[in-house]
Structures are given as structure tokens and as C-alpha cells.
Coordinates of C-alpha atoms in Angstrom, one line a residue:
Chain A
X311 CA 5.4 27.6 23.2
X312 CA 7.8 24.7 23.8
X313 CA 11.5 24.7 24.5
X314 CA 13.9 21.9 25.0
X315 CA 17.5 21.9 26.2
X316 CA 18.9 18.5 25.2
X317 CA 16.8 16.0 27.0
X318 CA 15.2 18.5 29.3
X319 CA 12.0 20.1 28.4
X320 CA 12.3 23.6 30.0
X321 CA 9.0 25.0 28.8
X322 CA 6.3 22.5 27.9
X323 CA 3.5 23.9 25.8
X324 CA 2.6 27.1 27.5
X325 CA 0.2 29.7 26.2
X326 CA 0.1 33.1 27.7
X327 CA -1.8 36.2 26.9
X328 CA -0.2 39.3 28.3
X329 CA -2.4 42.4 28.5
X330 CA -1.1 45.8 27.7
X331 CA -0.2 47.8 30.7
X332 CA -0.3 45.0 33.2
X333 CA 2.4 43.6 35.5
X334 CA 2.3 39.9 35.0
X335 CA 4.3 37.8 37.5
X336 CA 5.8 34.5 36.5
X337 CA 6.4 32.6 39.6
X338 CA 7.7 29.1 40.3
X339 CA 10.6 27.1 41.7
X340 CA 13.9 26.7 40.0
X341 CA 13.6 24.7 36.8
X342 CA 10.0 25.7 36.4
X343 CA 10.7 27.4 33.1
X344 CA 9.9 31.0 34.2
X345 CA 13.3 32.5 33.1
X346 CA 13.2 30.5 29.9
X347 CA 9.8 31.9 29.1
X348 CA 11.0 35.4 29.8
X349 CA 14.0 35.0 27.5
X350 CA 11.9 33.7 24.7
X351 CA 9.9 36.9 24.8
X352 CA 12.9 39.0 23.7
X353 CA 14.3 36.1 21.7
X354 CA 17.5 35.7 23.7
X355 CA 16.4 32.1 23.0
X356 CA 14.0 30.9 20.4
X357 CA 11.2 28.5 21.1
X358 CA 11.4 25.1 19.4
X359 CA 7.7 25.2 18.8
X360 CA 5.1 27.9 18.8
X361 CA 5.3 31.6 18.4
X362 CA 5.2 34.9 20.3
X363 CA 3.4 37.9 19.0
X364 CA 3.6 41.4 20.3
X365 CA 0.7 43.6 19.2
X366 CA -0.2 40.9 16.7
X367 CA 3.2 40.9 15.1
X368 CA 5.1 37.6 15.2
X369 CA 8.5 38.3 16.9
X370 CA 10.2 35.9 14.5
X371 CA 9.5 38.4 11.7
X372 CA 11.3 41.2 13.6
X373 CA 15.1 41.6 13.6
X374 CA 16.4 40.4 17.0
X375 CA 18.5 43.5 17.6
X376 CA 15.6 45.8 16.8
X377 CA 13.2 43.7 18.9
X378 CA 15.5 43.8 21.9
X379 CA 16.2 47.5 21.7
X380 CA 12.5 48.0 22.2
X381 CA 12.2 45.7 25.2
X382 CA 13.8 46.7 28.5
X383 CA 15.6 44.0 30.5
X384 CA 16.6 43.9 34.1
X385 CA 18.2 40.9 35.8
X386 CA 19.1 40.0 39.4
X387 CA 22.9 40.3 38.7
X388 CA 22.2 43.8 37.3
X389 CA 25.1 43.6 34.8
X390 CA 26.2 47.2 34.8
X391 CA 29.2 47.5 32.6
X392 CA 32.0 48.1 35.1
X393 CA 34.2 50.1 32.8
X394 CA 31.6 52.7 32.1
X395 CA 30.2 55.4 34.3
X396 CA 26.6 55.5 35.3
X397 CA 26.0 58.1 32.6
X398 CA 27.6 55.9 30.0
X399 CA 25.8 52.8 31.2
X400 CA 22.4 54.4 31.0
X401 CA 23.3 56.4 27.9
X402 CA 24.7 53.5 25.9
X403 CA 21.8 52.8 23.6
X404 CA 21.0 56.5 23.0
X405 CA 24.7 57.0 22.1
X406 CA 24.5 54.2 19.6
X407 CA 21.3 55.6 18.2
X408 CA 23.1 58.9 17.7
X409 CA 21.4 61.2 20.2
X410 CA 23.1 64.5 21.0
X411 CA 25.1 64.9 24.2
X412 CA 22.4 67.3 25.6
X413 CA 19.6 64.8 24.8
X414 CA 21.5 62.0 26.5
X415 CA 22.4 64.2 29.5
X416 CA 18.8 65.2 30.1
X417 CA 17.4 61.7 29.6
X418 CA 19.9 60.2 32.0
X419 CA 19.2 62.9 34.6
X420 CA 15.4 62.4 34.3
X421 CA 15.8 58.6 34.7
X422 CA 18.1 58.9 37.7
X423 CA 15.6 61.2 39.3
X424 CA 12.8 58.7 38.6
X425 CA 14.7 56.0 40.4
X426 CA 15.5 58.3 43.3
X427 CA 19.2 58.8 42.7
X428 CA 20.3 62.5 42.6
X429 CA 21.8 62.9 39.1
X430 CA 24.6 65.3 40.0
X431 CA 25.9 62.8 42.6
X432 CA 25.7 59.6 40.5
X433 CA 26.2 60.5 36.8
X434 CA 29.9 60.2 36.8
X435 CA 30.5 57.4 39.3
X436 CA 31.4 53.9 38.4
X437 CA 29.2 51.0 39.2
X438 CA 31.5 49.5 41.8
X439 CA 31.2 52.7 43.8
X440 CA 27.5 52.1 44.3
X441 CA 25.7 49.8 46.7
X442 CA 23.7 46.9 45.5
X443 CA 20.4 48.7 45.8
X444 CA 21.7 51.8 44.0
X445 CA 23.1 49.6 41.2
X446 CA 19.8 47.9 40.7
X447 CA 18.1 51.3 40.4
X448 CA 20.6 52.2 37.7
X449 CA 19.8 48.9 36.1
X450 CA 16.2 49.8 36.0
X451 CA 16.9 53.3 34.7
X452 CA 19.1 51.8 31.9
X453 CA 16.3 49.4 30.9
X454 CA 13.9 52.4 30.6
X455 CA 16.2 54.6 28.6
X456 CA 14.7 54.0 25.1
X457 CA 11.2 54.2 26.7
X458 CA 10.4 50.6 25.7
X459 CA 6.7 49.6 25.9
X460 CA 7.6 46.3 27.4
X461 CA 9.9 45.6 30.3
X462 CA 11.2 42.1 31.3
X463 CA 12.5 41.7 34.8
X464 CA 14.2 38.5 36.1
X465 CA 14.2 38.5 39.9
X466 CA 15.5 42.1 40.0
X467 CA 15.3 42.4 43.8
X468 CA 16.4 38.8 44.5
X469 CA 19.9 39.5 45.6
X470 CA 19.0 42.3 48.0
X471 CA 18.5 42.0 51.8
X472 CA 14.9 41.8 52.9
X473 CA 14.7 45.3 54.2
X474 CA 16.1 46.9 51.1
X475 CA 14.1 44.6 48.9
X476 CA 10.9 45.8 50.5
X477 CA 12.0 49.4 50.0
X478 CA 12.8 48.9 46.4
X479 CA 9.5 47.1 45.9
X480 CA 7.7 50.1 47.3
X481 CA 9.6 52.5 45.1
X482 CA 9.0 50.2 42.1
X483 CA 5.2 50.3 42.7
X484 CA 5.4 54.1 42.5
X485 CA 7.6 54.0 39.4
X486 CA 5.3 51.5 37.8
X487 CA 2.3 53.9 38.2
X488 CA 4.4 56.7 36.6
X489 CA 5.7 54.8 33.6
X490 CA 2.6 52.8 32.7
X491 CA 4.4 49.9 30.9
X492 CA 3.6 46.3 30.3
X493 CA 5.9 44.4 32.6
X494 CA 6.7 40.7 32.8
X495 CA 8.3 40.0 36.2
X496 CA 9.9 36.7 37.2
X497 CA 10.2 35.9 40.9
X498 CA 10.2 33.0 43.3
X499 CA 9.0 35.1 46.2
X500 CA 5.2 34.8 46.6
X501 CA 5.0 37.9 48.8
X502 CA 6.7 39.9 46.1
X503 CA 4.3 38.4 43.6
X504 CA 1.3 39.5 45.7
X505 CA 2.7 43.0 46.3
X506 CA 3.6 43.8 42.7
X507 CA 1.5 41.7 40.4
X508 CA -1.7 42.6 38.6
X509 CA -1.9 39.0 37.6
X510 CA 0.2 36.0 38.6
X511 CA 1.1 33.0 36.5
X512 CA 2.2 30.0 38.6
X513 CA 4.6 27.8 36.7
X514 CA 5.7 24.2 37.5
X515 CA 7.8 21.9 35.4
X516 CA 7.5 24.0 32.3
X517 CA 3.8 24.5 32.5
X518 CA 1.5 27.2 33.7
X519 CA -0.5 25.7 36.5
X520 CA -2.8 28.6 37.0
X521 CA -3.0 32.3 36.0
X522 CA -5.1 34.9 37.6
X523 CA -5.3 37.9 39.9
X524 CA -3.9 37.4 43.4
X525 CA -7.5 37.1 44.7
X526 CA -8.4 34.5 42.1
X527 CA -5.4 32.4 43.2
X528 CA -6.1 32.7 46.9
X529 CA -9.8 32.1 46.7
X530 CA -9.9 29.6 43.8
X531 CA -6.6 27.7 43.8
X532 CA -6.5 25.2 40.9
X533 CA -4.8 22.5 42.9
X534 CA -3.1 21.7 46.1
X535 CA 0.3 23.0 44.9
X536 CA -1.2 26.4 44.1
X537 CA -3.2 26.4 47.3
X538 CA 0.0 25.6 49.2
X539 CA 2.1 28.2 47.4
X540 CA -0.4 31.1 47.8
X541 CA -1.5 30.0 51.3
X542 CA -5.2 29.6 50.5
X543 CA -5.5 27.8 53.8
X544 CA -4.0 30.8 55.6
X545 CA -6.4 33.5 54.3
X546 CA -5.6 35.7 57.2
X547 CA -2.2 36.4 55.6
X548 CA -4.0 38.0 52.7
X549 CA -6.7 39.8 54.6
X550 CA -5.5 43.1 53.2
X551 CA -6.3 42.1 49.7
X552 CA -9.8 40.6 50.4
X553 CA -13.0 42.4 49.9
X554 CA -16.4 42.0 51.5
X555 CA -17.7 40.0 48.5
X556 CA -14.9 37.4 49.0
X557 CA -15.9 36.6 52.5
X558 CA -19.7 37.1 52.6
X559 CA -22.2 34.3 53.0
X560 CA -24.6 34.5 50.0
X561 CA -28.1 35.5 50.8
X562 CA -29.7 32.3 49.8
X563 CA -33.3 33.0 50.8
X564 CA -35.1 36.2 51.4
X565 CA -38.0 36.0 53.7
X566 CA -41.1 38.1 53.2
X567 CA -41.9 40.5 56.1
X568 CA -45.5 39.2 56.5
X569 CA -44.5 35.5 56.8
X570 CA -45.9 33.9 60.0
X571 CA -43.4 33.4 62.7
X572 CA -43.7 29.6 62.7
X573 CA -43.2 29.3 59.0
X574 CA -40.1 31.6 59.2
X575 CA -38.6 29.4 61.9
X576 CA -39.2 26.3 59.7
X577 CA -37.7 28.0 56.6
X578 CA -34.5 29.0 58.5
X579 CA -34.1 25.6 60.2
X580 CA -34.5 23.8 57.0
X581 CA -31.9 26.0 55.2
X582 CA -29.6 25.7 58.3
X583 CA -29.2 29.4 58.6
X584 CA -29.1 31.4 61.8
X585 CA -29.6 34.7 60.0
X586 CA -32.0 35.6 57.3
X587 CA -32.7 38.7 55.2
X588 CA -36.2 40.1 55.5
X589 CA -37.9 42.1 52.7
X590 CA -40.0 44.6 54.5
X591 CA -41.2 46.5 51.4
X592 CA -40.1 46.6 47.8
X593 CA -36.7 48.0 48.5
X594 CA -36.4 48.0 52.2
X595 CA -34.6 45.2 54.0
X596 CA -33.7 44.1 57.5
X597 CA -32.0 41.2 59.1
X598 CA -33.5 38.5 61.3
X599 CA -31.6 36.4 63.8
X600 CA -33.0 32.9 64.4
X601 CA -32.1 33.2 68.1
X602 CA -34.2 36.3 68.5
X603 CA -37.0 34.8 66.7
X604 CA -37.0 31.7 68.9
X605 CA -36.8 33.8 72.1
X606 CA -39.7 36.0 71.1
X607 CA -41.8 33.6 69.2
X608 CA -44.7 33.9 71.6
X609 CA -44.7 37.7 71.8
X610 CA -44.6 38.6 68.1
X611 CA -47.1 37.9 65.4
X612 CA -45.1 38.5 62.3
X613 CA -41.5 38.3 61.4
X614 CA -41.3 42.0 60.9
X615 CA -41.6 42.7 64.7
X616 CA -38.5 40.5 65.5
X617 CA -36.1 42.0 62.9
X618 CA -33.0 44.2 63.6
X619 CA -32.1 47.2 61.5
X620 CA -29.5 46.3 59.0
X621 CA -25.9 47.6 58.7
X622 CA -25.3 48.0 55.0
X623 CA -22.0 47.2 53.3
X624 CA -21.0 47.3 49.6
X625 CA -19.6 44.3 47.7
X626 CA -16.3 45.9 46.7
X627 CA -15.3 47.5 50.0
X628 CA -12.1 46.1 51.5
X629 CA -12.8 43.5 54.2
X630 CA -10.7 45.3 56.7
X631 CA -12.4 48.7 56.4
X632 CA -15.8 47.0 56.5
X633 CA -14.8 45.3 59.8
X634 CA -13.6 48.6 61.2
X635 CA -16.9 50.3 60.3
X636 CA -18.9 47.4 61.9
X637 CA -16.7 47.7 65.1
X638 CA -17.3 51.4 65.3
X639 CA -21.0 51.0 64.9
X640 CA -21.0 48.0 67.4
X641 CA -22.9 45.7 65.1
X642 CA -22.2 42.0 64.7
X643 CA -23.4 41.4 61.2
X644 CA -23.5 43.3 57.9
X645 CA -25.9 43.2 55.1
X646 CA -24.1 43.3 51.8
X647 CA -26.0 45.1 49.0
X648 CA -25.4 44.8 45.3
X649 CA -27.3 47.1 43.0
X650 CA -30.1 47.7 45.6
X651 CA -30.6 44.0 46.3
X652 CA -29.2 42.0 49.2
X653 CA -26.3 39.9 48.0
X654 CA -25.1 38.3 51.2
X655 CA -24.3 38.7 54.8
X656 CA -21.0 39.3 56.5
X657 CA -20.8 37.3 59.7
X658 CA -17.7 37.9 61.8
X659 CA -18.0 34.5 63.5
X660 CA -18.1 32.6 60.2
X661 CA -15.4 34.9 58.9
X662 CA -12.9 33.9 61.6
X663 CA -13.4 30.2 60.9
X664 CA -12.8 30.7 57.2
X665 CA -9.7 32.9 57.7
X666 CA -7.8 30.6 59.9
Chain B
X1181 CA 84.3 54.4 41.7
X1182 CA 82.1 57.0 39.9
X1183 CA 85.1 57.9 37.7
X1184 CA 85.6 54.3 36.7
X1185 CA 81.9 53.9 35.9
X1186 CA 82.0 57.1 33.9
X1187 CA 85.1 55.9 32.0
X1188 CA 83.6 52.6 31.1
X1189 CA 80.3 54.3 30.1
X1190 CA 82.0 56.8 27.8
X1191 CA 84.6 54.4 26.3
X1192 CA 82.0 51.7 25.4
X1193 CA 79.3 54.2 24.3
X1194 CA 76.7 53.0 26.8
X1195 CA 74.3 55.9 26.0
X1196 CA 74.2 55.0 22.3
X1197 CA 74.0 51.3 23.2
X1198 CA 71.1 52.0 25.5
X1199 CA 69.2 53.8 22.8
X1200 CA 70.0 51.0 20.4
X1201 CA 68.9 48.5 23.0
X1202 CA 65.6 50.2 23.7
X1203 CA 65.0 50.7 20.0
X1204 CA 65.3 46.9 19.3
X1205 CA 63.3 46.2 22.4
X1206 CA 60.4 48.6 21.3
X1207 CA 60.2 47.2 17.8
X1208 CA 60.2 43.6 19.2
X1209 CA 57.5 44.4 21.8
X1210 CA 55.2 46.3 19.4
X1211 CA 55.5 43.4 16.9
X1212 CA 54.8 40.9 19.7
X1213 CA 51.7 42.8 20.9
X1214 CA 50.3 43.1 17.4
X1215 CA 50.9 39.4 16.7
X1216 CA 49.8 38.3 20.2
X1217 CA 46.6 40.2 20.3
X1218 CA 45.8 39.2 16.7
X1219 CA 46.4 35.5 17.5
X1220 CA 44.4 35.8 20.7
X1221 CA 41.5 37.4 18.9
X1222 CA 41.7 34.8 16.1
X1223 CA 41.5 31.9 18.6
X1224 CA 38.6 33.6 20.3
X1225 CA 36.7 33.7 17.0
X1226 CA 37.8 30.1 16.1
X1227 CA 37.8 28.2 19.3
X1228 CA 38.7 24.9 17.7
X1229 CA 42.2 26.3 16.9
X1230 CA 42.8 27.2 20.6
X1231 CA 44.4 23.8 21.5
X1232 CA 46.7 23.4 18.5
X1233 CA 47.8 27.0 18.5
X1234 CA 48.6 27.0 22.2
X1235 CA 50.4 23.7 22.0
X1236 CA 52.6 25.1 19.2
X1237 CA 53.4 28.3 21.1
X1238 CA 54.1 26.3 24.3
X1239 CA 56.6 24.2 22.3
X1240 CA 58.3 27.3 21.1
X1241 CA 58.4 28.6 24.7
X1242 CA 60.2 25.5 25.9
X1243 CA 63.1 26.1 23.5
X1244 CA 66.1 27.6 25.3
X1245 CA 66.5 31.2 24.0
X1246 CA 70.1 30.7 23.0
X1247 CA 69.2 27.6 21.0
X1248 CA 66.5 29.5 19.3
X1249 CA 68.9 32.2 18.3
X1250 CA 71.3 29.6 16.9
X1251 CA 68.5 27.9 15.0
X1252 CA 67.6 31.2 13.4
X1253 CA 71.1 31.7 12.0
X1254 CA 70.5 29.7 8.8
X1255 CA 67.1 31.5 8.3
X1256 CA 67.9 35.1 9.3
X1257 CA 71.6 35.2 9.9
X1258 CA 72.9 37.0 12.9
X1259 CA 72.1 40.5 14.2
X1260 CA 69.0 42.6 14.9
X1261 CA 66.5 40.7 12.7
X1262 CA 66.9 37.2 14.3
X1263 CA 66.9 38.8 17.7
X1264 CA 63.6 40.6 17.0
X1265 CA 62.1 37.4 15.6
X1266 CA 63.2 35.4 18.7
X1267 CA 61.7 38.1 21.0
X1268 CA 58.4 38.0 19.1
X1269 CA 58.2 34.2 19.1
X1270 CA 58.7 34.1 22.9
X1271 CA 56.3 36.9 23.6
X1272 CA 53.4 35.8 21.5
X1273 CA 52.4 33.1 24.0
X1274 CA 51.8 35.2 27.1
X1275 CA 50.0 38.0 25.1
X1276 CA 47.9 35.7 23.0
X1277 CA 46.9 33.5 25.9
X1278 CA 46.0 36.5 28.1
X1279 CA 44.1 38.1 25.3
X1280 CA 42.1 35.0 24.7
X1281 CA 41.5 34.4 28.4
X1282 CA 40.5 38.0 28.9
X1283 CA 38.0 37.9 26.0
X1284 CA 36.3 34.7 27.2
X1285 CA 36.3 35.5 30.9
X1286 CA 33.9 38.4 30.7
X1287 CA 31.1 37.5 33.1
X1288 CA 28.1 35.9 31.5
X1289 CA 25.5 38.3 33.0
X1290 CA 27.2 41.3 31.3
X1291 CA 27.1 39.5 27.9
X1292 CA 23.4 38.6 28.6
X1293 CA 22.5 42.1 29.4
X1294 CA 24.4 43.4 26.4
X1295 CA 22.6 41.0 24.1
X1296 CA 19.2 41.7 25.7
X1297 CA 19.8 45.5 25.2
X1298 CA 20.1 44.9 21.5
X1299 CA 23.9 45.3 21.2
X1300 CA 25.5 43.6 18.2
X1301 CA 28.1 40.9 18.8
X1302 CA 30.7 43.2 17.1
X1303 CA 29.8 46.0 19.5
X1304 CA 30.0 43.7 22.5
X1305 CA 33.4 42.4 21.4
X1306 CA 34.9 45.9 20.8
X1307 CA 33.3 47.9 23.5
X1308 CA 32.7 45.4 26.3
X1309 CA 34.9 42.3 25.9
X1310 CA 38.1 44.1 24.8
X1311 CA 38.0 46.9 27.4
X1312 CA 37.3 44.4 30.2
X1313 CA 40.2 42.2 28.9
X1314 CA 42.7 45.2 29.0
X1315 CA 44.1 44.4 32.5
X1316 CA 44.5 40.8 31.5
X1317 CA 46.2 41.7 28.2
X1318 CA 48.5 44.2 30.1
X1319 CA 49.5 41.3 32.4
X1320 CA 50.6 39.3 29.3
X1321 CA 52.5 42.2 27.9
X1322 CA 54.3 42.7 31.2
X1323 CA 55.5 39.1 31.0
X1324 CA 56.6 39.7 27.4
X1325 CA 58.6 42.8 28.5
X1326 CA 60.7 40.7 30.8
X1327 CA 61.3 38.0 28.1
X1328 CA 62.1 40.6 25.5
X1329 CA 64.6 42.5 27.8
X1330 CA 66.5 39.2 28.3
X1331 CA 66.5 38.1 24.7
X1332 CA 67.6 41.6 23.3
X1333 CA 70.5 41.5 25.7
X1334 CA 71.4 37.9 24.6
X1335 CA 71.0 39.0 21.0
X1336 CA 73.9 41.5 21.5
X1337 CA 76.2 38.4 21.7
X1338 CA 75.0 37.5 18.2
X1339 CA 75.8 40.9 16.8
X1340 CA 72.5 42.6 17.3
X1341 CA 74.0 45.6 19.2
X1342 CA 72.4 47.1 22.2
X1343 CA 73.6 46.5 25.8
X1344 CA 74.6 42.9 25.0
X1345 CA 77.5 44.1 22.9
X1346 CA 79.5 45.7 25.7
X1347 CA 78.8 42.6 27.9
X1348 CA 80.3 40.5 25.1
X1349 CA 83.3 42.8 24.9
X1350 CA 83.8 42.5 28.7
X1351 CA 83.6 38.7 28.5
X1352 CA 86.1 38.6 25.6
X1353 CA 88.6 41.1 27.2
X1354 CA 88.0 39.5 30.7
X1355 CA 87.2 43.0 32.0
X1356 CA 84.9 42.6 35.1
X1357 CA 84.4 46.4 35.3
X1358 CA 82.6 46.5 31.8
X1359 CA 80.6 43.4 32.6
X1360 CA 79.6 44.9 36.0
X1361 CA 78.6 48.3 34.6
X1362 CA 76.7 47.1 31.6
X1363 CA 75.2 44.1 33.5
X1364 CA 73.9 46.2 36.4
X1365 CA 72.6 48.9 34.0
X1366 CA 70.6 46.4 31.9
X1367 CA 69.2 44.9 35.1
X1368 CA 68.1 48.3 36.3
X1369 CA 66.5 49.1 32.9
X1370 CA 64.5 45.8 33.1
X1371 CA 63.3 46.6 36.6
X1372 CA 62.2 50.1 35.5
X1373 CA 60.4 48.9 32.5
X1374 CA 58.7 46.1 34.5
X1375 CA 57.7 48.7 37.1
X1376 CA 56.1 51.0 34.5
X1377 CA 54.2 48.0 33.0
X1378 CA 53.1 47.0 36.4
X1379 CA 51.8 50.6 37.1
X1380 CA 49.9 50.6 33.8
X1381 CA 48.4 47.2 34.6
X1382 CA 47.3 48.3 38.0
X1383 CA 45.7 51.5 36.7
X1384 CA 43.9 49.4 34.0
X1385 CA 42.6 47.2 36.7
X1386 CA 41.3 50.2 38.7
X1387 CA 39.7 51.6 35.6
X1388 CA 38.2 48.4 34.1
X1389 CA 37.9 46.3 37.2
X1390 CA 39.8 43.1 37.8
X1391 CA 38.8 40.7 35.1
X1392 CA 38.1 38.1 37.8
X1393 CA 35.5 39.9 40.0
X1394 CA 33.3 42.0 37.7
X1395 CA 30.2 43.5 39.1
X1396 CA 29.2 43.4 42.8

């Protein structure tokens, strides 16, 4: 897609595949084209070039009004109609669609409950009688009223104070699980992106610089801008979202248990590793420290006698819980197993140097 | 004192004159509202006419009202009809201007949300722009009420009847008591009507929000 406003190219040839049921974050500075992209999805603006398809149907072939009725829309300024009560605001589209009073009443009540506002207290109040956070909840309820499969949100929590923003984000995570919708969410707050997003698209000057899961972006930033934005050089900030497999050292060489001690020392020094995985039998492994081996080189005949029992970890366990387990067991290294084979080693010393 | 006022009131039929006055006033005001709102809406739909239309209405506004009444004599003679025409001509500007301003001043985020929800432009105009413009339109009507009150009174001098007629009589007969009673009374009426209009305007603002600060 491409969109120009006069001389300015707002969106410059982006291509985006949004997956059903995911929450995709569009993040970037002002002028990066994130809001323009969002507005092209529900055709508030039309692209100059390119097309957008929803479930394979080109949106240009759908009547704009019909399209927009089926796409929820929430913006930072909320935009509740000040002359209508909360009930009228949420029930506006159902009223136009000719629902009965009872149907509207029960739908509005259900939505208010969903966004944690007691219906009997809020139904008949006017927007200006509500706080900013309450108004934004009503804004979300209104966007959900026709049960649209797709929801577009443009910095919905941007105007709230940090404490309230965090609270609404937490609530929103819960609501998101309940409603199971595809959501495109624009923000400029990277922490919000990490908290809410299944995938994050980083935009800059009208282009998508990189798109991926939070972990993809942190561990494999496409360029210095992405690395700087997501804080790839400050991995400790993201420790909660890392797993064992992200931070393990791959098990490059596996030493056979019957290898002579001297050969084992040579192999390890050559591969510059201080720890090695030893295969004792077909599916039985242990770990070998170079330091132990050097200390006891005269006492032992085979590698097997100098090994330590392994502490096993799985690939997809979160890093924090793995470290807690290791601390509880008083071990200083973990052997990461994948499908019965050693995949790597988790070395806390190495870990610290990579996190900071 | 009371006796003298009562005597003037009865002799010069001030009750009937008041009813007549308010009747002319009502017709003029309703016509002005209809024309003013229609012109405001027309300009809103055809923005390029905004500047010429408002220039013309401003020119009309700068005419002294007595000159306008005199100028209307060859066209509409004297009496009620030219008075009503003059009232409407004066009152169109504030009503049309405020209607137009009210319609275009609706905050952009409300319009964006409305469009994004799939509301039609017609629905947005009738159910969002117009209600939110009500306080502004009411402000224009309030100005028109003050104009109209003054011109209807002046029209009495040109044979339109109403409370201008006894004033004219008082001037002709050099009778300060008639001028005093009729003058004070027409003043009180104007203040009351303006007060009522002000109350309606304030309640519209409460109901629909001040047109300036919508949302938040």
C-alpha cells in the first residue's frame, strides 16, 4: 500500500499480513505512518496504490459504510457523543440496525459488565460525568457492540496517566482473551507494545522496518533503530519474556564417555569451551567442566570419572523459572534437552554478560 | 401612581397592544429562525457561498433600522408586513452565522468516530452535528430576540400596531405618562423574553455540552 498527502508520502509501500485472532501492534514515532495505515484498513482513507483484503475480499469492493460497521474503532480522544447517554452511545448502531429495546438493553449491559462498569450505575449517565478511564472503557464497549471480527485501536490508552494506563492494559489483556478478536493496535509506547502485542510491526518513515513477535525483535533486531527501540542491548529489561532456549549456549560438541582424558582436554581447549556435554550411554548424558578435568587429570583414566550429574532443563521453559529451579537445587549450570538430545547449556556467568 | 398607570393602560388598550406586539414578534421570530437555520445549513453544504452570503447579510445589518423601514415603504408599504420583513432581515445574520459555526465546530474526533462506526453523512449531520450546534443556534436566536423586540416597537410608528403605537401617540400628544408606561413595559417585556431565551440556551448547553469544549 502507498499513500501520499500532497508532497508527503505517509505510507510508502508497506505490505502486511494480519493473522486472524492476533493482536498486531503498529509502533513508530509520529509521522511514521502507523495511524494512516490503520485508517486505510477501514477505508477512512483510501490508499493511492495497492489494496487491502479481509478474508480474501478486497475492501474496495465492499460498501464503506457496511465495512466500517463491521470493524470496531477506538481512538485516544475516545469521541463519545456528549449529547447521548452511555446507553445511547453504546446502543447507537443497534438502534440504527433496528434492534428491539430489550435486545439493546441487554447488549449494553453485557458490554458494560465486560469492561468492568456496573451497568445500573452507568447506563443513563452522560460522558462528561465519567472519568477519562471510564470513558475509554465505554469507548471500547461501543466498538464491540456489533461484535465485529476486527478491532482497530489508535493509542487508546495514550491520554491516561501511567498508573491508570497500566490498569486498563491489564484489564484489556483479560478482555482480549474473552472476546478473541483480531486487533490492530497503534501505539508509540514500546512497553505497551510488549505487554499487549502478539506481534509487533515497527514503522519508520512510512515503511515497516521489522515485524515479528516481541522475542524476535529483541533477539534478532533488523537494524540499529529497532535494536535501540526494543532495547536489545538491555536484555535484562525483557527477562520475563525470555525462555531458556533464547539464552542457552548451543551444545556444539558432545564428547564420548570413553574418550581419553588428554584428548578431551585438547578438544575442549580447541573449541574454547569450559563446559562440555558427555554422552555416557545411548541416551544418558552428563556435563564435564574443563576446570575439574584439569585438576583431576592425573587421578582419572576416562572422562566419565570426572563428570558431574546434569541438571536438566527444557527449551521452552521461561528463563526466570529455570534460574529459580537452579538456585533451589544449588547448581551452577543446566543442560538443556530437546527431544531427548542435548541442545545446549545454560551458564549463569555467560547469561549475565549477555543480559547487561 | 398605580391609578395613573391603570388609567393609561386601560385608555390606550395596552393589553390588546401587548398581545398584538407579541403576535408580530412571534411571527417575525419564527420566520427568522426558519430562514436563518435554512441559510446556515445551505452555507454549510456549499461552503463557497459562505463569504458572499455573510458579506451581504453584514451589509443589511449595518443599515439603520429606521432607514430600512423607510426603504421598505415603496416595496411593502407601511404596517405589519414591512415590520416583519425588517425583523427577519436583521435576525437572519446572527441565526445563520451561529448555525453555520455550530455545524462546522463539532470536534473532529467525534466526526471521525462517527464515520469509523459506519454512520452516514446524513445521520452525522442530523443526529450529531445539529444537536451539538443547538446551544450555538440558541445563542443566535437570543440575539435575534433583542433585535426583533426593538424593530417591532419601531414598526409601531409606521402603523404596524403593537406597543409602538401608544408610544407614538404619547409623542404626538406630548404625554410623558403614556410614553413612560408603554416604554417601561416594552423594556420589561424585552428583558423577560431575553431571560427566557438565556435560560433555554443555558439548559441546551448543559444538555448538549458547550460547543467549544466537547469531550474530556
